[in-house]
Short mmCIF file of C-alpha atoms and ligand atoms in Angstrom, two decimals:
data_model
loop_
_atom_site.label_atom_id
_atom_site.label_comp_id
_atom_site.label_asym_id
_atom_site.label_seq_id
_atom_site.Cartn_x
_atom_site.Cartn_y
_atom_site.Cartn_z
CA MET A 141 -7.76 0.49 -31.96
CA ARG A 142 -7.43 -3.14 -31.39
CA ALA A 143 -5.13 -4.81 -29.10
CA LEU A 144 -3.98 -8.16 -28.32
CA ILE A 145 -2.69 -8.96 -25.04
CA THR A 146 -1.17 -12.24 -24.18
CA GLY A 147 -0.98 -13.02 -20.43
CA ILE A 148 -4.65 -11.20 -19.74
CA THR A 149 -5.33 -13.56 -16.82
CA GLY A 150 -1.97 -12.24 -15.33
CA GLN A 151 -1.40 -9.28 -12.84
CA ASP A 152 -0.13 -7.26 -15.53
CA GLY A 153 -2.73 -8.34 -18.39
CA SER A 154 -5.49 -7.20 -16.07
CA TYR A 155 -4.02 -4.04 -15.40
CA LEU A 156 -3.47 -3.34 -19.12
CA ALA A 157 -6.96 -4.47 -19.89
CA ASP A 158 -8.50 -1.58 -17.49
CA PHE A 159 -6.31 0.84 -19.03
CA LEU A 160 -6.80 0.18 -22.51
CA LEU A 161 -10.58 -0.28 -22.11
CA ASP A 162 -10.48 3.30 -20.41
CA LYS A 163 -8.72 4.39 -23.93
CA GLY A 164 -11.48 3.11 -26.03
CA TYR A 165 -9.53 0.06 -27.37
CA GLU A 166 -11.30 -3.03 -28.56
CA VAL A 167 -9.21 -5.60 -26.18
CA TYR A 168 -8.63 -9.28 -27.25
CA GLY A 169 -6.60 -11.46 -24.75
CA MET A 170 -5.09 -14.60 -25.48
CA VAL A 171 -5.68 -17.36 -23.03
CA ARG A 172 -4.62 -20.94 -22.60
CA ARG A 173 -6.86 -24.04 -22.36
CA ALA A 174 -7.23 -25.16 -18.91
CA SER A 175 -9.44 -27.70 -17.01
CA THR A 176 -10.72 -24.87 -14.83
CA GLU A 177 -10.78 -21.09 -15.90
CA THR A 178 -8.36 -18.85 -14.33
CA PHE A 179 -10.01 -15.38 -15.14
CA GLY A 180 -10.71 -14.13 -11.65
CA ARG A 181 -8.40 -10.97 -12.36
CA ILE A 182 -10.52 -10.12 -15.23
CA GLU A 183 -13.88 -11.10 -13.92
CA HIS A 184 -15.20 -7.36 -13.46
CA ILE A 185 -14.41 -6.76 -17.43
CA ARG A 186 -15.05 -10.10 -18.30
CA ASP A 187 -18.15 -8.93 -20.89
CA ARG A 188 -16.23 -6.11 -22.51
CA ILE A 189 -13.19 -7.92 -23.43
CA ASN A 190 -12.77 -10.81 -26.05
CA LEU A 191 -10.93 -14.15 -24.91
CA VAL A 192 -9.31 -16.05 -27.60
CA GLN A 193 -7.49 -19.57 -27.00
CA ALA A 194 -3.93 -19.87 -28.18
CA ASP A 195 -0.57 -21.28 -26.45
CA LEU A 196 2.85 -19.95 -26.35
CA LEU A 197 4.21 -23.49 -27.09
CA ASP A 198 2.22 -23.56 -30.39
CA GLN A 199 3.31 -21.69 -33.39
CA LEU A 200 0.51 -22.19 -35.70
CA SER A 201 -2.04 -21.20 -32.99
CA ILE A 202 -0.31 -18.00 -32.53
CA ILE A 203 -0.55 -17.36 -36.20
CA ASN A 204 -4.33 -18.49 -36.67
CA LEU A 205 -4.78 -16.01 -33.54
CA VAL A 206 -3.00 -13.19 -35.15
CA GLU A 207 -4.44 -13.78 -38.25
CA ASP A 208 -8.18 -13.97 -36.89
CA VAL A 209 -7.93 -10.81 -34.38
CA LYS A 210 -5.88 -8.65 -36.66
CA PRO A 211 -4.80 -6.30 -33.92
CA ASP A 212 -2.85 -3.02 -34.41
CA GLU A 213 -1.00 -3.68 -31.14
CA ILE A 214 0.36 -7.11 -29.38
CA TYR A 215 1.67 -6.86 -25.85
CA ASN A 216 3.44 -9.99 -25.13
CA LEU A 217 2.87 -10.45 -21.30
CA ALA A 218 2.51 -14.06 -21.11
CA ALA A 219 5.49 -15.85 -19.47
CA GLN A 220 6.35 -18.42 -16.83
CA SER A 221 7.09 -15.83 -14.44
CA PHE A 222 7.81 -16.96 -10.76
CA VAL A 223 11.84 -16.99 -10.68
CA PRO A 224 12.15 -20.23 -8.00
CA THR A 225 10.15 -22.34 -10.33
CA SER A 226 12.52 -21.38 -13.54
CA TRP A 227 15.24 -23.63 -11.57
CA ASN A 228 12.74 -26.59 -11.48
CA GLN A 229 11.34 -26.11 -14.93
CA PRO A 230 14.34 -24.35 -16.84
CA VAL A 231 13.33 -25.94 -20.24
CA LEU A 232 9.57 -24.87 -20.16
CA THR A 233 10.58 -21.40 -18.75
CA GLY A 234 12.86 -21.28 -22.17
CA GLU A 235 9.89 -22.51 -24.29
CA PHE A 236 7.39 -19.90 -22.64
CA ASP A 237 9.82 -16.73 -21.89
CA ALA A 238 12.33 -17.14 -24.85
CA LEU A 239 11.16 -18.75 -27.54
CA GLY A 240 7.51 -17.84 -27.22
CA VAL A 241 8.53 -14.36 -27.84
CA THR A 242 9.89 -15.28 -31.35
CA LYS A 243 6.93 -17.12 -32.20
CA ILE A 244 4.63 -13.84 -31.67
CA LEU A 245 7.43 -11.81 -33.57
CA GLU A 246 7.42 -14.55 -36.45
CA ALA A 247 3.69 -14.45 -36.40
CA ILE A 248 3.81 -10.51 -36.98
CA ARG A 249 6.77 -10.79 -39.64
CA PHE A 250 4.67 -13.39 -41.70
CA LEU A 251 1.30 -12.00 -41.26
CA ASN A 252 1.79 -8.08 -41.07
CA LYS A 253 4.88 -6.18 -40.05
CA LYS A 254 3.07 -2.89 -39.20
CA ILE A 255 1.45 -4.53 -35.87
CA LYS A 256 3.27 -2.92 -32.76
CA PHE A 257 4.72 -4.97 -30.22
CA TYR A 258 5.42 -4.75 -26.71
CA GLN A 259 7.82 -7.31 -24.75
CA ALA A 260 7.82 -7.85 -20.99
CA SER A 261 11.51 -7.73 -20.17
CA SER A 262 12.57 -7.74 -16.89
CA SER A 263 15.25 -6.29 -14.09
CA GLU A 264 16.19 -9.78 -13.20
CA MET A 265 18.49 -9.44 -16.45
CA PHE A 266 20.46 -7.39 -14.63
CA GLY A 267 20.83 -10.17 -11.87
CA LYS A 268 24.39 -9.84 -10.30
CA VAL A 269 24.35 -5.87 -11.13
CA ARG A 270 27.14 -4.41 -12.94
CA GLN A 271 26.16 -0.98 -12.08
CA ILE A 272 24.09 0.83 -9.52
CA PRO A 273 21.76 2.01 -10.71
CA GLN A 274 20.63 0.35 -13.39
CA THR A 275 19.86 2.01 -17.10
CA GLU A 276 19.22 1.02 -20.74
CA GLU A 277 23.01 0.46 -21.01
CA THR A 278 23.88 -1.63 -17.86
CA PRO A 279 25.24 -5.01 -19.14
CA PHE A 280 23.10 -8.04 -18.18
CA TYR A 281 24.15 -10.76 -15.66
CA PRO A 282 21.34 -12.73 -15.05
CA ARG A 283 21.01 -15.36 -12.01
CA SER A 284 18.19 -17.59 -12.97
CA PRO A 285 16.83 -19.71 -16.05
CA TYR A 286 14.08 -17.08 -16.06
CA GLY A 287 16.62 -14.26 -16.21
CA VAL A 288 18.18 -16.03 -18.91
CA ALA A 289 15.30 -16.96 -20.84
CA LYS A 290 14.25 -13.14 -20.62
CA ALA A 291 17.47 -11.63 -22.07
CA TYR A 292 16.91 -13.65 -25.23
CA GLY A 293 13.22 -12.46 -25.43
CA HIS A 294 14.82 -9.05 -24.98
CA PHE A 295 17.65 -9.28 -27.80
CA ILE A 296 15.26 -11.04 -30.23
CA THR A 297 12.75 -8.35 -29.94
CA ILE A 298 15.72 -5.82 -30.69
CA ASN A 299 16.77 -8.31 -33.44
CA TYR A 300 13.19 -8.24 -34.98
CA ARG A 301 13.07 -4.30 -34.94
CA GLU A 302 16.69 -4.01 -36.48
CA SER A 303 16.33 -7.02 -38.92
CA TYR A 304 12.60 -6.40 -40.03
CA GLY A 305 11.82 -2.93 -39.08
CA ILE A 306 9.09 -4.18 -37.08
CA HIS A 307 8.01 -1.60 -34.38
CA ALA A 308 9.03 -3.92 -31.51
CA SER A 309 9.82 -2.09 -28.01
CA SER A 310 11.33 -3.60 -24.80
CA GLY A 311 10.24 -2.52 -21.24
CA ILE A 312 12.72 -3.33 -18.59
CA LEU A 313 10.38 -3.55 -15.87
CA PHE A 314 11.55 -3.38 -12.19
CA ASN A 315 9.41 -5.49 -9.81
CA HIS A 316 5.73 -4.27 -9.55
CA GLU A 317 3.33 -5.35 -7.50
CA SER A 318 -0.74 -4.95 -6.32
CA PRO A 319 -3.49 -6.57 -4.69
CA ARG A 320 -3.45 -8.57 -8.00
CA ARG A 321 -0.05 -10.11 -7.54
CA GLY A 322 0.22 -13.90 -7.48
CA LEU A 323 0.38 -15.19 -3.65
CA GLU A 324 3.74 -16.81 -4.24
CA PHE A 325 5.54 -13.57 -4.85
CA VAL A 326 7.31 -12.14 -1.49
CA THR A 327 5.03 -8.75 -1.27
CA ARG A 328 1.99 -10.72 -1.56
CA LYS A 329 2.95 -13.52 0.56
CA ILE A 330 3.84 -10.80 3.17
CA THR A 331 0.68 -8.65 2.97
CA ASP A 332 -1.46 -12.18 2.62
CA GLY A 333 0.51 -13.40 5.74
CA ALA A 334 0.15 -10.54 7.85
CA ALA A 335 -3.47 -9.93 7.51
CA ARG A 336 -4.08 -13.53 8.26
CA ILE A 337 -2.15 -13.15 11.36
CA LYS A 338 -4.03 -10.25 12.18
CA LEU A 339 -7.36 -11.87 11.90
CA GLY A 340 -6.33 -14.97 13.63
CA LEU A 341 -6.12 -17.27 10.73
CA ALA A 342 -2.25 -18.00 10.90
CA ASP A 343 0.40 -17.74 13.57
CA LYS A 344 3.61 -17.42 11.75
CA LEU A 345 4.98 -16.58 8.34
CA HIS A 346 7.88 -18.67 6.82
CA LEU A 347 10.32 -16.48 4.62
CA GLY A 348 13.68 -16.48 2.84
CA ASN A 349 16.26 -13.97 2.31
CA LEU A 350 15.20 -10.96 3.97
CA ASP A 351 18.18 -8.70 3.02
CA ALA A 352 17.32 -8.63 -0.66
CA GLU A 353 16.52 -5.58 -2.13
CA ARG A 354 14.36 -4.41 -4.90
CA ASP A 355 12.77 -1.41 -6.59
CA TRP A 356 9.08 -2.27 -6.17
CA GLY A 357 6.47 -0.21 -7.73
CA PHE A 358 2.60 -0.27 -8.41
CA ALA A 359 1.35 -2.08 -11.70
CA GLY A 360 -1.33 -0.13 -12.32
CA ASP A 361 1.39 2.74 -13.03
CA TYR A 362 3.46 0.55 -14.88
CA VAL A 363 1.25 -0.78 -17.43
CA LYS A 364 0.75 2.97 -18.74
CA ALA A 365 4.66 2.91 -19.34
CA MET A 366 4.03 -0.09 -21.83
CA TRP A 367 1.45 1.59 -23.83
CA LEU A 368 3.42 5.17 -24.00
CA MET A 369 6.34 2.88 -25.48
CA VAL A 370 3.83 1.56 -28.26
CA GLN A 371 2.81 4.94 -29.08
CA LYS A 372 6.10 6.21 -29.64
CA GLU A 373 7.30 7.03 -33.38
CA LYS A 374 10.20 4.89 -32.99
CA PRO A 375 10.29 1.45 -31.19
CA ASP A 376 13.05 1.65 -28.54
CA THR A 377 14.21 -0.01 -24.96
CA TYR A 378 13.01 1.79 -21.53
CA VAL A 379 13.72 0.95 -18.06
CA VAL A 380 10.68 1.17 -15.86
CA ALA A 381 11.50 1.63 -12.20
CA SER A 382 10.48 3.90 -9.19
CA GLY A 383 14.29 4.81 -8.37
CA GLN A 384 13.93 3.58 -4.68
CA ALA A 385 15.28 -0.06 -3.52
CA HIS A 386 14.02 -1.28 -0.18
CA SER A 387 14.75 -4.67 1.33
CA VAL A 388 12.31 -7.60 2.24
CA ARG A 389 12.47 -6.76 5.68
CA ASN A 390 11.44 -3.11 5.22
CA PHE A 391 8.63 -4.52 3.31
CA VAL A 392 7.79 -6.85 6.12
CA GLN A 393 8.33 -3.97 8.78
CA GLU A 394 5.72 -1.64 6.78
CA ALA A 395 3.26 -4.51 6.28
CA PHE A 396 3.14 -5.62 9.79
CA GLY A 397 3.51 -2.31 11.04
CA HIS A 398 0.38 -1.15 9.34
CA LEU A 399 -1.66 -3.69 11.27
CA ASN A 400 0.35 -2.63 14.30
CA LEU A 401 1.88 -6.14 14.67
CA ASP A 402 5.87 -6.52 15.70
CA TYR A 403 6.98 -8.69 12.61
CA LEU A 404 9.68 -10.16 15.06
CA GLU A 405 7.18 -12.26 16.70
CA TYR A 406 5.65 -13.95 13.76
CA VAL A 407 8.27 -14.03 11.02
CA VAL A 408 10.38 -17.30 10.71
CA THR A 409 13.27 -17.70 8.20
CA ASP A 410 13.32 -20.85 6.27
CA PRO A 411 16.46 -21.90 4.44
CA LYS A 412 14.34 -24.02 1.90
CA LEU A 413 12.95 -20.95 0.58
CA MET A 414 16.80 -19.24 -0.12
CA ARG A 415 17.65 -19.65 -3.88
CA PRO A 416 20.43 -21.38 -5.41
CA ALA A 417 21.78 -17.90 -6.72
CA GLU A 418 20.34 -14.67 -5.43
CA VAL A 419 19.73 -11.22 -7.08
CA ASP A 420 20.91 -9.08 -3.92
CA HIS A 421 19.81 -5.95 -5.15
CA LEU A 422 18.03 -4.02 -7.88
CA LEU A 423 17.56 -0.29 -8.10
CA GLY A 424 16.40 1.10 -11.49
CA ASN A 425 17.01 4.50 -12.92
CA ALA A 426 13.97 5.31 -15.52
CA SER A 427 14.98 8.82 -16.44
CA LYS A 428 14.96 7.81 -20.05
CA ALA A 429 10.98 6.72 -19.66
CA LYS A 430 10.70 10.16 -17.75
CA ARG A 431 12.36 12.10 -20.37
CA GLU A 432 10.77 10.48 -23.48
CA LEU A 433 7.67 9.44 -22.54
CA GLY A 434 6.61 11.47 -19.87
CA TRP A 435 6.13 8.36 -17.38
CA GLU A 436 6.58 8.90 -13.72
CA PRO A 437 4.88 6.39 -10.83
CA LYS A 438 2.12 7.71 -8.88
CA VAL A 439 2.23 5.24 -6.14
CA ASP A 440 5.17 5.43 -3.95
CA PHE A 441 6.38 2.34 -1.53
CA LYS A 442 4.78 3.25 1.70
CA LYS A 443 1.40 3.81 -0.21
CA LEU A 444 1.80 0.17 -2.12
CA VAL A 445 2.31 -1.63 1.29
CA GLN A 446 -0.84 -0.17 2.54
CA MET A 447 -2.89 -0.86 -0.38
CA MET A 448 -1.88 -4.29 -0.45
CA VAL A 449 -2.38 -4.88 3.16
CA ASP A 450 -5.70 -3.22 3.28
CA ALA A 451 -6.85 -5.32 0.06
CA ASP A 452 -6.01 -8.83 1.97
CA MET A 453 -7.62 -7.39 5.07
CA GLU A 454 -10.82 -6.95 3.14
CA ARG A 455 -10.61 -10.20 1.23
CA LEU A 456 -9.83 -12.49 4.28
CA ARG A 457 -12.39 -10.56 6.48
CA ALA A 458 -15.00 -11.33 3.82
CA GLU A 459 -13.80 -14.93 3.52
CA LYS A 460 -13.91 -15.50 7.35
CA LYS A 461 -17.44 -14.22 7.68
P1 NAP B 31 1.94 -13.39 -14.14
O1 NAP B 31 0.85 -12.95 -13.03
O2 NAP B 31 2.59 -14.75 -13.65
O3 NAP B 31 1.15 -13.57 -15.31
C1 NAP B 31 1.55 -14.50 -16.45
C2 NAP B 31 0.42 -14.83 -17.46
O4 NAP B 31 1.13 -15.35 -18.68
C3 NAP B 31 -0.79 -15.36 -16.92
O5 NAP B 31 -1.79 -14.97 -17.78
C4 NAP B 31 -0.56 -17.03 -17.53
O6 NAP B 31 -1.79 -17.77 -17.89
C5 NAP B 31 0.54 -16.55 -18.82
N1 NAP B 31 1.07 -17.84 -19.56
C6 NAP B 31 1.88 -18.42 -18.91
N2 NAP B 31 2.40 -19.34 -19.76
C7 NAP B 31 1.50 -19.32 -20.91
C8 NAP B 31 1.58 -20.07 -22.22
N3 NAP B 31 2.28 -21.10 -22.35
N4 NAP B 31 0.72 -19.62 -22.99
C9 NAP B 31 0.09 -18.54 -22.85
N5 NAP B 31 -0.17 -17.95 -21.53
C10 NAP B 31 0.58 -18.17 -20.78
O7 NAP B 31 2.94 -12.26 -14.62
P2 NAP B 31 2.91 -10.79 -14.43
O8 NAP B 31 3.34 -10.25 -13.02
O9 NAP B 31 1.54 -10.21 -14.65
O10 NAP B 31 3.95 -10.49 -15.37
C11 NAP B 31 3.61 -10.11 -16.69
C12 NAP B 31 4.77 -10.03 -17.67
O11 NAP B 31 5.80 -9.19 -17.27
C13 NAP B 31 5.77 -11.67 -17.69
O12 NAP B 31 6.17 -11.86 -18.80
C14 NAP B 31 6.72 -11.47 -16.58
O13 NAP B 31 7.69 -12.18 -16.86
C15 NAP B 31 7.15 -9.91 -16.92
N6 NAP B 31 7.53 -8.98 -15.72
C16 NAP B 31 6.99 -9.08 -14.51
C17 NAP B 31 7.56 -8.40 -13.41
C18 NAP B 31 6.53 -8.04 -12.11
O14 NAP B 31 7.35 -7.48 -11.30
N7 NAP B 31 5.31 -8.37 -12.08
C19 NAP B 31 8.41 -7.39 -13.77
C20 NAP B 31 9.31 -7.54 -14.85
C21 NAP B 31 8.75 -8.35 -15.92
P3 NAP B 31 -2.60 -18.73 -16.80
O15 NAP B 31 -3.43 -17.67 -16.23
O16 NAP B 31 -3.07 -19.45 -17.82
O17 NAP B 31 -1.60 -19.04 -15.84
O1 F7E B 32 11.39 -12.42 -4.67
C1 F7E B 32 13.10 -12.61 -1.72
C2 F7E B 32 13.66 -13.53 -2.98
O2 F7E B 32 9.34 -13.73 -5.91
C3 F7E B 32 11.68 -11.11 -4.35
C4 F7E B 32 8.75 -11.50 -10.83
O3 F7E B 32 7.74 -10.74 -10.95
O4 F7E B 32 10.05 -9.51 -10.40
C5 F7E B 32 9.82 -10.91 -9.79
O5 F7E B 32 10.78 -11.71 -9.39
C6 F7E B 32 12.70 -11.29 -3.43
C7 F7E B 32 13.95 -12.42 -3.70
O6 F7E B 32 10.32 -11.67 -7.38
C8 F7E B 32 10.86 -14.95 0.10
O7 F7E B 32 14.72 -14.21 -2.63
C9 F7E B 32 12.34 -13.86 0.54
O8 F7E B 32 15.28 -11.83 -3.60
O9 F7E B 32 8.86 -11.57 -5.10
P1 F7E B 32 9.98 -12.19 -5.77
P2 F7E B 32 11.57 -11.51 -7.96
O10 F7E B 32 12.09 -13.06 -7.83
O11 F7E B 32 12.09 -10.24 -7.72
C10 F7E B 32 10.96 -9.42 -11.28
C11 F7E B 32 11.25 -8.24 -11.67
C12 F7E B 32 10.26 -10.42 -12.51
O12 F7E B 32 10.49 -10.34 -13.67
C13 F7E B 32 9.57 -11.77 -12.17
O13 F7E B 32 8.89 -12.09 -12.95
O14 F7E B 32 12.19 -11.87 -2.29
N1 F7E B 32 12.12 -13.53 -0.92
N2 F7E B 32 11.66 -14.88 1.17
C14 F7E B 32 11.28 -14.47 -0.96
N3 F7E B 32 10.90 -14.68 -2.18
C15 F7E B 32 9.26 -15.36 -2.56
N4 F7E B 32 8.87 -15.53 -3.72
N5 F7E B 32 9.04 -15.99 -1.42
C16 F7E B 32 9.81 -15.86 -0.12
O15 F7E B 32 9.35 -16.48 0.79
#
């Protein structure tokens, strides 16, 4: 089996590549041209994967890529994924996260409708939540240009499934984190910040809204759900979540507590880090994924926080040396 992953240099792309290689897949990764390579997360598997250049902004580059690689499965993980950036660059976010999806689906429609497709949809589509917990049936109310663009990507995936019979699935994934998470996302910012404070490399950590609640899981568990969806006889939409919500404050307490630090001495709230429209509370119900895919997360909240803090401590200790 041959898989093509867009966004292979990102958090999820790297875990999915690890997972598919273990399953015996031939793995191709789409990367965009940059003046400096951003291959840190896939360094350990660099000689076992094939990297090919294309960009979500360029339709012909995607058609050529799919024609050359001839994948059995495409996992579309590439996106402008940072919510605050989507207010500063809403058009670019729409180009990548909304129209980019159509470009890949068009390549499939044009070249080979048998290619199976996975779209990385997001719990940010629920935004100002209409129901608690959120399921596949909960209406969307996105609160950022990112959430709006992802809603387009989600519906165009369903539309190509229904219009052309393409095996196109959409996973509505709730926040998932890991030691490979980008440093600007709140979990990694906290674990990196706490580790820096512990090692005497920083004395304060500036954060925004500590009351926001998220349903956090481990990225390594969540990429398995993507693969399970693609293996199903029929394409569908699935919520993937842990079923537990925690506030940013809980995450901070757990991370600092793991290092025997009192967060109240170090955390400063900064109004500049508040969002123009916040998603206050997300909580997913993944019972359909459990029932139909046999998917369940293995890493709970406490283990996730500890894994991330320990990894940042190890990395920063080595850097300090
Ligand atoms: P990430 O770490 O930010 O990775 C994003 C990837 O997209 C990177 O490989 C990036 O490449 C690539 N990319 C961005 N723009 C591109 C373009 N124009 N052409 C080609 N590649 C481009 O994101 P992630 O956390 O792994 O998330 C993976 C996907 O799941 C994203 O679609 C995200 O929106 C979605 N999602 C994430 C979560 C979560 O909690 N992590 C939850 C729900 C949905 P560079 O290395 O070149 O920047
Ligand atoms: O924020 C609050 C912030 O940036 C989480 C992406 O993967 O998950 C992610 O989006 C919460 C928000 O993730 C800071 O206001 C407080 O309420 O880690 P985040 P996100 O916006 O939930 C979804 C599912 C995706 O699809 C996205 O691609 O934390 N918060 N203080 C902060 N957030 C950040 N980034 N930085 C702070 O200092």
